[in-house]
Amino acid sequence: MRIDPDGLRAPYLQLADALRARIEAGEIPPGRKVPSQTELEEESGLSRNTVKKALDVLKNEGLLVTAPGRGLFVVERRDIEPA
Amino acid sequence: MRIDPDGLRAPYLQLADALRARIEAGEIPPGRKVPSQTELEEESGLSRNTVKKALDVLKNEGLLVTAPGRGLFVVERRDIEPA
DNA sequence: CGGGATTTGTACGTATGTATG
DNA sequence: CCATACATACGTACAAATCCC
């Protein structure tokens, strides 16, 4: 999960991109639980807040949904369609 | 800008609601500069991050755009239509 | 062009609340 | 009751863009 803190693109966007790629590549199946925020923190070396910010992007895109106390889930595939 | 920190609705959502109402009521004309984040902090009594989170909601709704170094602007009215 | 003031963007650390199991 | 996991909020620091003198 290489994140370059000095890259042109902000780290939270790099993380969002990386996760989006993994989801769209089918690496993380729909309806499946995704690595927890804590795991993503460790994988990426970013802070909790920054990880959440990346997840916010993907939630806004409709790719992910979060369930308090349960985890992070990939939304059923319905291609690209915003709210 | 009464925000109830103990309300059922999270403060950042209360602020987003309040701003949305002011925009949709035409109180803040399109293309006009909106109170700065610092001003919104003072008006609402919320922290910078929380104000920004409220603004993120409205930006995602397409109601606002931000311009670094310049400020916050109400988007030209094109009714409700996401990306 | 320099430099300060203003304003938004990004990031971290921390504390607390809520939901689930 | 406890552990895990996400949600909200505050404070802080620094970067980048813009504006104005």
PDB file of C-alpha atoms (C1' of nucleotides) in Angstrom:
ATOM      1  CA  MET A   1       0.000   0.000   0.000  1.00  0.00           C
ATOM      2  CA  ARG A   2       2.802   2.387  -0.857  1.00  0.00           C
ATOM      3  CA  ILE A   3       1.734   5.902  -0.006  1.00  0.00           C
ATOM      4  CA  ASP A   4       4.123   8.689  -0.873  1.00  0.00           C
ATOM      5  CA  PRO A   5       3.728  11.473   1.685  1.00  0.00           C
ATOM      6  CA  ASP A   6       5.583  13.848  -0.627  1.00  0.00           C
ATOM      7  CA  GLY A   7       3.785  12.927  -3.813  1.00  0.00           C
ATOM      8  CA  LEU A   8       1.880  15.426  -5.873  1.00  0.00           C
ATOM      9  CA  ARG A   9      -1.354  13.706  -4.993  1.00  0.00           C
ATOM     10  CA  ALA A  10      -2.456  13.975  -1.383  1.00  0.00           C
ATOM     11  CA  PRO A  11      -1.954  10.805   0.647  1.00  0.00           C
ATOM     12  CA  TYR A  12      -5.652  10.411   1.356  1.00  0.00           C
ATOM     13  CA  LEU A  13      -6.319  10.516  -2.385  1.00  0.00           C
ATOM     14  CA  GLN A  14      -3.549   8.025  -3.048  1.00  0.00           C
ATOM     15  CA  LEU A  15      -5.155   5.675  -0.562  1.00  0.00           C
ATOM     16  CA  ALA A  16      -8.607   6.215  -2.046  1.00  0.00           C
ATOM     17  CA  ASP A  17      -7.214   5.499  -5.493  1.00  0.00           C
ATOM     18  CA  ALA A  18      -5.482   2.354  -4.317  1.00  0.00           C
ATOM     19  CA  LEU A  19      -8.594   1.017  -2.635  1.00  0.00           C
ATOM     20  CA  ARG A  20     -10.800   1.941  -5.558  1.00  0.00           C
ATOM     21  CA  ALA A  21      -8.468   0.044  -7.844  1.00  0.00           C
ATOM     22  CA  ARG A  22      -8.556  -3.004  -5.631  1.00  0.00           C
ATOM     23  CA  ILE A  23     -12.332  -2.912  -5.481  1.00  0.00           C
ATOM     24  CA  GLU A  24     -12.841  -2.358  -9.174  1.00  0.00           C
ATOM     25  CA  ALA A  25     -10.366  -5.092  -9.970  1.00  0.00           C
ATOM     26  CA  GLY A  26     -12.602  -7.411  -8.011  1.00  0.00           C
ATOM     27  CA  GLU A  27      -9.847  -8.062  -5.539  1.00  0.00           C
ATOM     28  CA  ILE A  28     -12.304  -7.320  -2.765  1.00  0.00           C
ATOM     29  CA  PRO A  29     -15.624  -8.931  -3.616  1.00  0.00           C
ATOM     30  CA  PRO A  30     -18.903  -7.034  -3.126  1.00  0.00           C
ATOM     31  CA  GLY A  31     -20.646  -7.675   0.150  1.00  0.00           C
ATOM     32  CA  ARG A  32     -17.358  -8.714   1.629  1.00  0.00           C
ATOM     33  CA  LYS A  33     -15.723  -7.111   4.546  1.00  0.00           C
ATOM     34  CA  VAL A  34     -12.804  -4.892   3.719  1.00  0.00           C
ATOM     35  CA  PRO A  35      -9.716  -4.383   5.896  1.00  0.00           C
ATOM     36  CA  SER A  36     -10.740  -2.433   8.981  1.00  0.00           C
ATOM     37  CA  GLN A  37      -9.755   1.174   9.423  1.00  0.00           C
ATOM     38  CA  THR A  38      -7.159   0.076  11.916  1.00  0.00           C
ATOM     39  CA  GLU A  39      -5.690  -2.370   9.421  1.00  0.00           C
ATOM     40  CA  LEU A  40      -5.697   0.286   6.733  1.00  0.00           C
ATOM     41  CA  GLU A  41      -3.877   2.583   9.129  1.00  0.00           C
ATOM     42  CA  GLU A  42      -1.159   0.023   9.557  1.00  0.00           C
ATOM     43  CA  GLU A  43      -0.987  -0.899   5.894  1.00  0.00           C
ATOM     44  CA  SER A  44      -0.770   2.677   4.727  1.00  0.00           C
ATOM     45  CA  GLY A  45       1.126   4.246   7.572  1.00  0.00           C
ATOM     46  CA  LEU A  46      -1.442   7.036   7.637  1.00  0.00           C
ATOM     47  CA  SER A  47      -3.347   8.321  10.617  1.00  0.00           C
ATOM     48  CA  ARG A  48      -6.843   7.290  11.496  1.00  0.00           C
ATOM     49  CA  ASN A  49      -8.291  10.577  10.336  1.00  0.00           C
ATOM     50  CA  THR A  50      -6.580  10.386   7.006  1.00  0.00           C
ATOM     51  CA  VAL A  51      -7.743   6.833   6.429  1.00  0.00           C
ATOM     52  CA  LYS A  52     -11.281   7.899   7.238  1.00  0.00           C
ATOM     53  CA  LYS A  53     -10.982  10.759   4.815  1.00  0.00           C
ATOM     54  CA  ALA A  54     -10.025   8.348   2.063  1.00  0.00           C
ATOM     55  CA  LEU A  55     -12.960   6.137   2.978  1.00  0.00           C
ATOM     56  CA  ASP A  56     -15.267   9.157   2.888  1.00  0.00           C
ATOM     57  CA  VAL A  57     -14.310   9.649  -0.736  1.00  0.00           C
ATOM     58  CA  LEU A  58     -15.201   6.076  -1.596  1.00  0.00           C
ATOM     59  CA  LYS A  59     -18.392   6.203   0.426  1.00  0.00           C
ATOM     60  CA  ASN A  60     -19.384   9.301  -1.495  1.00  0.00           C
ATOM     61  CA  GLU A  61     -18.712   7.452  -4.700  1.00  0.00           C
ATOM     62  CA  GLY A  62     -21.011   4.721  -3.516  1.00  0.00           C
ATOM     63  CA  LEU A  63     -18.293   2.080  -3.578  1.00  0.00           C
ATOM     64  CA  LEU A  64     -18.233   1.443   0.139  1.00  0.00           C
ATOM     65  CA  VAL A  65     -20.601   1.465   3.035  1.00  0.00           C
ATOM     66  CA  THR A  66     -19.600   1.418   6.670  1.00  0.00           C
ATOM     67  CA  ALA A  67     -21.438  -0.271   9.493  1.00  0.00           C
ATOM     68  CA  PRO A  68     -20.568   0.921  12.987  1.00  0.00           C
ATOM     69  CA  GLY A  69     -19.470  -1.946  15.149  1.00  0.00           C
ATOM     70  CA  ARG A  70     -19.261  -4.283  12.176  1.00  0.00           C
ATOM     71  CA  GLY A  71     -16.938  -3.001   9.544  1.00  0.00           C
ATOM     72  CA  LEU A  72     -16.443  -1.815   6.033  1.00  0.00           C
ATOM     73  CA  PHE A  73     -18.241  -3.345   3.099  1.00  0.00           C
ATOM     74  CA  VAL A  74     -17.983  -3.194  -0.650  1.00  0.00           C
ATOM     75  CA  VAL A  75     -21.265  -2.188  -2.206  1.00  0.00           C
ATOM     76  CA  GLU A  76     -22.977  -4.513  -4.647  1.00  0.00           C
ATOM     77  CA  ARG A  77     -21.868  -3.725  -8.149  1.00  0.00           C
ATOM     78  CA  ARG A  78     -24.192  -1.403  -9.959  1.00  0.00           C
ATOM     79  CA  ASP A  79     -21.523   0.330 -11.981  1.00  0.00           C
ATOM     80  CA  ILE A  80     -21.040   4.029 -11.728  1.00  0.00           C
ATOM     81  CA  GLU A  81     -24.075   5.909 -10.546  1.00  0.00           C
ATOM     82  CA  PRO A  82     -23.978   8.605  -7.873  1.00  0.00           C
ATOM     83  CA  ALA A  83     -26.774   9.503  -5.481  1.00  0.00           C
TER      84      ALA A  83
ATOM     85  CA  MET B   1     -26.425  29.754  13.817  1.00  0.00           C
ATOM     86  CA  ARG B   2     -27.641  27.796  16.804  1.00  0.00           C
ATOM     87  CA  ILE B   3     -25.944  24.428  16.880  1.00  0.00           C
ATOM     88  CA  ASP B   4     -26.987  21.996  19.571  1.00  0.00           C
ATOM     89  CA  PRO B   5     -23.966  19.889  20.541  1.00  0.00           C
ATOM     90  CA  ASP B   6     -26.259  17.436  22.288  1.00  0.00           C
ATOM     91  CA  GLY B   7     -28.855  17.193  19.575  1.00  0.00           C
ATOM     92  CA  LEU B   8     -29.742  13.925  17.899  1.00  0.00           C
ATOM     93  CA  ARG B   9     -28.292  15.208  14.664  1.00  0.00           C
ATOM     94  CA  ALA B  10     -24.536  15.600  14.593  1.00  0.00           C
ATOM     95  CA  PRO B  11     -23.354  19.209  14.783  1.00  0.00           C
ATOM     96  CA  TYR B  12     -21.670  19.058  11.397  1.00  0.00           C
ATOM     97  CA  LEU B  13     -24.957  17.954   9.857  1.00  0.00           C
ATOM     98  CA  GLN B  14     -26.836  20.687  11.681  1.00  0.00           C
ATOM     99  CA  LEU B  15     -24.438  23.210  10.229  1.00  0.00           C
ATOM    100  CA  ALA B  16     -24.728  21.710   6.762  1.00  0.00           C
ATOM    101  CA  ASP B  17     -28.506  21.853   7.055  1.00  0.00           C
ATOM    102  CA  ALA B  18     -28.444  25.452   8.189  1.00  0.00           C
ATOM    103  CA  LEU B  19     -26.174  26.539   5.365  1.00  0.00           C
ATOM    104  CA  ARG B  20     -28.136  24.568   2.815  1.00  0.00           C
ATOM    105  CA  ALA B  21     -31.300  26.273   3.966  1.00  0.00           C
ATOM    106  CA  ARG B  22     -29.718  29.699   3.673  1.00  0.00           C
ATOM    107  CA  ILE B  23     -28.461  28.937   0.207  1.00  0.00           C
ATOM    108  CA  GLU B  24     -31.688  27.437  -1.042  1.00  0.00           C
ATOM    109  CA  ALA B  25     -33.633  30.338   0.423  1.00  0.00           C
ATOM    110  CA  GLY B  26     -31.527  32.585  -1.731  1.00  0.00           C
ATOM    111  CA  GLU B  27     -30.107  34.293   1.318  1.00  0.00           C
ATOM    112  CA  ILE B  28     -26.664  33.785  -0.144  1.00  0.00           C
ATOM    113  CA  PRO B  29     -26.793  34.503  -3.852  1.00  0.00           C
ATOM    114  CA  PRO B  30     -25.042  32.191  -6.331  1.00  0.00           C
ATOM    115  CA  GLY B  31     -21.568  33.233  -7.272  1.00  0.00           C
ATOM    116  CA  ARG B  32     -21.314  35.175  -4.075  1.00  0.00           C
ATOM    117  CA  LYS B  33     -18.734  34.601  -1.482  1.00  0.00           C
ATOM    118  CA  VAL B  34     -19.965  32.834   1.581  1.00  0.00           C
ATOM    119  CA  PRO B  35     -18.699  33.479   5.113  1.00  0.00           C
ATOM    120  CA  SER B  36     -15.181  32.132   5.427  1.00  0.00           C
ATOM    121  CA  GLN B  37     -14.445  28.995   7.386  1.00  0.00           C
ATOM    122  CA  THR B  38     -13.080  31.141  10.159  1.00  0.00           C
ATOM    123  CA  GLU B  39     -16.268  33.164  10.258  1.00  0.00           C
ATOM    124  CA  LEU B  40     -18.341  30.014  10.235  1.00  0.00           C
ATOM    125  CA  GLU B  41     -16.297  28.730  13.124  1.00  0.00           C
ATOM    126  CA  GLU B  42     -17.162  31.803  15.129  1.00  0.00           C
ATOM    127  CA  GLU B  43     -20.796  31.839  14.105  1.00  0.00           C
ATOM    128  CA  SER B  44     -21.335  28.203  14.884  1.00  0.00           C
ATOM    129  CA  GLY B  45     -18.990  27.714  17.794  1.00  0.00           C
ATOM    130  CA  LEU B  46     -17.653  24.609  16.089  1.00  0.00           C
ATOM    131  CA  SER B  47     -14.049  23.763  15.348  1.00  0.00           C
ATOM    132  CA  ARG B  48     -12.383  24.271  12.010  1.00  0.00           C
ATOM    133  CA  ASN B  49     -12.448  20.581  11.179  1.00  0.00           C
ATOM    134  CA  THR B  50     -16.113  20.297  11.950  1.00  0.00           C
ATOM    135  CA  VAL B  51     -16.946  23.318   9.844  1.00  0.00           C
ATOM    136  CA  LYS B  52     -14.933  21.814   7.008  1.00  0.00           C
ATOM    137  CA  LYS B  53     -16.784  18.553   7.370  1.00  0.00           C
ATOM    138  CA  ALA B  54     -20.080  20.366   7.002  1.00  0.00           C
ATOM    139  CA  LEU B  55     -18.747  22.122   3.924  1.00  0.00           C
ATOM    140  CA  ASP B  56     -17.634  18.805   2.473  1.00  0.00           C
ATOM    141  CA  VAL B  57     -21.228  17.664   2.601  1.00  0.00           C
ATOM    142  CA  LEU B  58     -22.402  20.693   0.658  1.00  0.00           C
ATOM    143  CA  LYS B  59     -19.554  20.452  -1.796  1.00  0.00           C
ATOM    144  CA  ASN B  60     -20.528  16.862  -2.455  1.00  0.00           C
ATOM    145  CA  GLU B  61     -24.067  18.003  -3.059  1.00  0.00           C
ATOM    146  CA  GLY B  62     -22.760  20.456  -5.587  1.00  0.00           C
ATOM    147  CA  LEU B  63     -24.060  23.478  -3.702  1.00  0.00           C
ATOM    148  CA  LEU B  64     -20.705  24.967  -2.885  1.00  0.00           C
ATOM    149  CA  VAL B  65     -17.279  25.182  -4.369  1.00  0.00           C
ATOM    150  CA  THR B  66     -14.154  26.273  -2.567  1.00  0.00           C
ATOM    151  CA  ALA B  67     -11.271  28.200  -4.021  1.00  0.00           C
ATOM    152  CA  PRO B  68      -8.029  28.017  -2.064  1.00  0.00           C
ATOM    153  CA  GLY B  69      -6.810  31.460  -1.195  1.00  0.00           C
ATOM    154  CA  ARG B  70     -10.098  33.023  -2.260  1.00  0.00           C
ATOM    155  CA  GLY B  71     -12.992  31.572  -0.404  1.00  0.00           C
ATOM    156  CA  LEU B  72     -16.254  29.756  -0.547  1.00  0.00           C
ATOM    157  CA  PHE B  73     -18.753  30.235  -3.317  1.00  0.00           C
ATOM    158  CA  VAL B  74     -22.335  29.277  -3.941  1.00  0.00           C
ATOM    159  CA  VAL B  75     -22.684  27.332  -7.158  1.00  0.00           C
ATOM    160  CA  GLU B  76     -24.876  28.659  -9.946  1.00  0.00           C
ATOM    161  CA  ARG B  77     -28.341  27.280  -9.580  1.00  0.00           C
ATOM    162  CA  ARG B  78     -29.018  24.271 -11.706  1.00  0.00           C
ATOM    163  CA  ASP B  79     -31.418  22.666  -9.294  1.00  0.00           C
ATOM    164  CA  ILE B  80     -30.723  19.253  -7.912  1.00  0.00           C
ATOM    165  CA  GLU B  81     -28.457  17.187 -10.079  1.00  0.00           C
ATOM    166  CA  PRO B  82     -25.380  15.330  -8.865  1.00  0.00           C
ATOM    167  CA  ALA B  83     -22.319  14.526 -10.929  1.00  0.00           C
TER     168      ALA B  83
ATOM    169  C1'  DC C   1       9.084  41.562  -6.873  1.00  0.00           C
ATOM    170  C1'  DG C   2       8.862  41.157  -1.663  1.00  0.00           C
ATOM    171  C1'  DG C   3       6.148  40.240   2.176  1.00  0.00           C
ATOM    172  C1'  DG C   4       2.303  40.035   5.181  1.00  0.00           C
ATOM    173  C1'  DA C   5      -2.627  38.858   5.773  1.00  0.00           C
ATOM    174  C1'  DT C   6      -6.280  35.890   4.538  1.00  0.00           C
ATOM    175  C1'  DT C   7      -8.291  31.559   3.241  1.00  0.00           C
ATOM    176  C1'  DT C   8      -8.578  26.893   2.002  1.00  0.00           C
ATOM    177  C1'  DG C   9      -6.162  22.086   2.052  1.00  0.00           C
ATOM    178  C1'  DT C  10      -3.981  18.323   4.342  1.00  0.00           C
ATOM    179  C1'  DA C  11      -2.492  15.685   8.288  1.00  0.00           C
ATOM    180  C1'  DC C  12      -1.791  14.156  12.980  1.00  0.00           C
ATOM    181  C1'  DG C  13      -2.992  13.146  17.837  1.00  0.00           C
ATOM    182  C1'  DT C  14      -6.423  12.612  21.076  1.00  0.00           C
ATOM    183  C1'  DA C  15     -10.902  12.084  23.464  1.00  0.00           C
ATOM    184  C1'  DT C  16     -15.427  10.459  23.577  1.00  0.00           C
ATOM    185  C1'  DG C  17     -19.754   8.358  21.797  1.00  0.00           C
ATOM    186  C1'  DT C  18     -22.318   4.596  19.647  1.00  0.00           C
ATOM    187  C1'  DA C  19     -23.105   0.033  17.649  1.00  0.00           C
ATOM    188  C1'  DT C  20     -22.093  -4.757  17.335  1.00  0.00           C
ATOM    189  C1'  DG C  21     -20.737  -9.180  18.979  1.00  0.00           C
TER     190       DG C  21
ATOM    191  C1'  DC D   1     -19.228  -6.281  30.913  1.00  0.00           C
ATOM    192  C1'  DC D   2     -15.681  -6.219  27.598  1.00  0.00           C
ATOM    193  C1'  DA D   3     -13.466  -5.999  23.015  1.00  0.00           C
ATOM    194  C1'  DT D   4     -13.747  -4.388  18.462  1.00  0.00           C
ATOM    195  C1'  DA D   5     -15.030  -1.061  15.005  1.00  0.00           C
ATOM    196  C1'  DC D   6     -16.870   3.008  13.135  1.00  0.00           C
ATOM    197  C1'  DA D   7     -18.488   8.220  14.073  1.00  0.00           C
ATOM    198  C1'  DT D   8     -17.879  12.700  15.756  1.00  0.00           C
ATOM    199  C1'  DA D   9     -15.284  16.519  17.519  1.00  0.00           C
ATOM    200  C1'  DC D  10     -11.529  19.423  19.166  1.00  0.00           C
ATOM    201  C1'  DG D  11      -6.940  21.384  18.905  1.00  0.00           C
ATOM    202  C1'  DT D  12      -2.856  22.025  16.380  1.00  0.00           C
ATOM    203  C1'  DA D  13       0.636  22.511  12.681  1.00  0.00           C
ATOM    204  C1'  DC D  14       2.064  23.410   8.295  1.00  0.00           C
ATOM    205  C1'  DA D  15       1.376  23.920   3.139  1.00  0.00           C
ATOM    206  C1'  DA D  16      -0.464  26.302  -0.872  1.00  0.00           C
ATOM    207  C1'  DA D  17      -3.096  29.811  -3.246  1.00  0.00           C
ATOM    208  C1'  DT D  18      -4.605  34.427  -3.454  1.00  0.00           C
ATOM    209  C1'  DC D  19      -4.772  39.237  -2.457  1.00  0.00           C
ATOM    210  C1'  DC D  20      -3.051  43.615  -1.428  1.00  0.00           C
ATOM    211  C1'  DC D  21       0.245  47.056  -0.193  1.00  0.00           C
TER     212       DC D  21
END
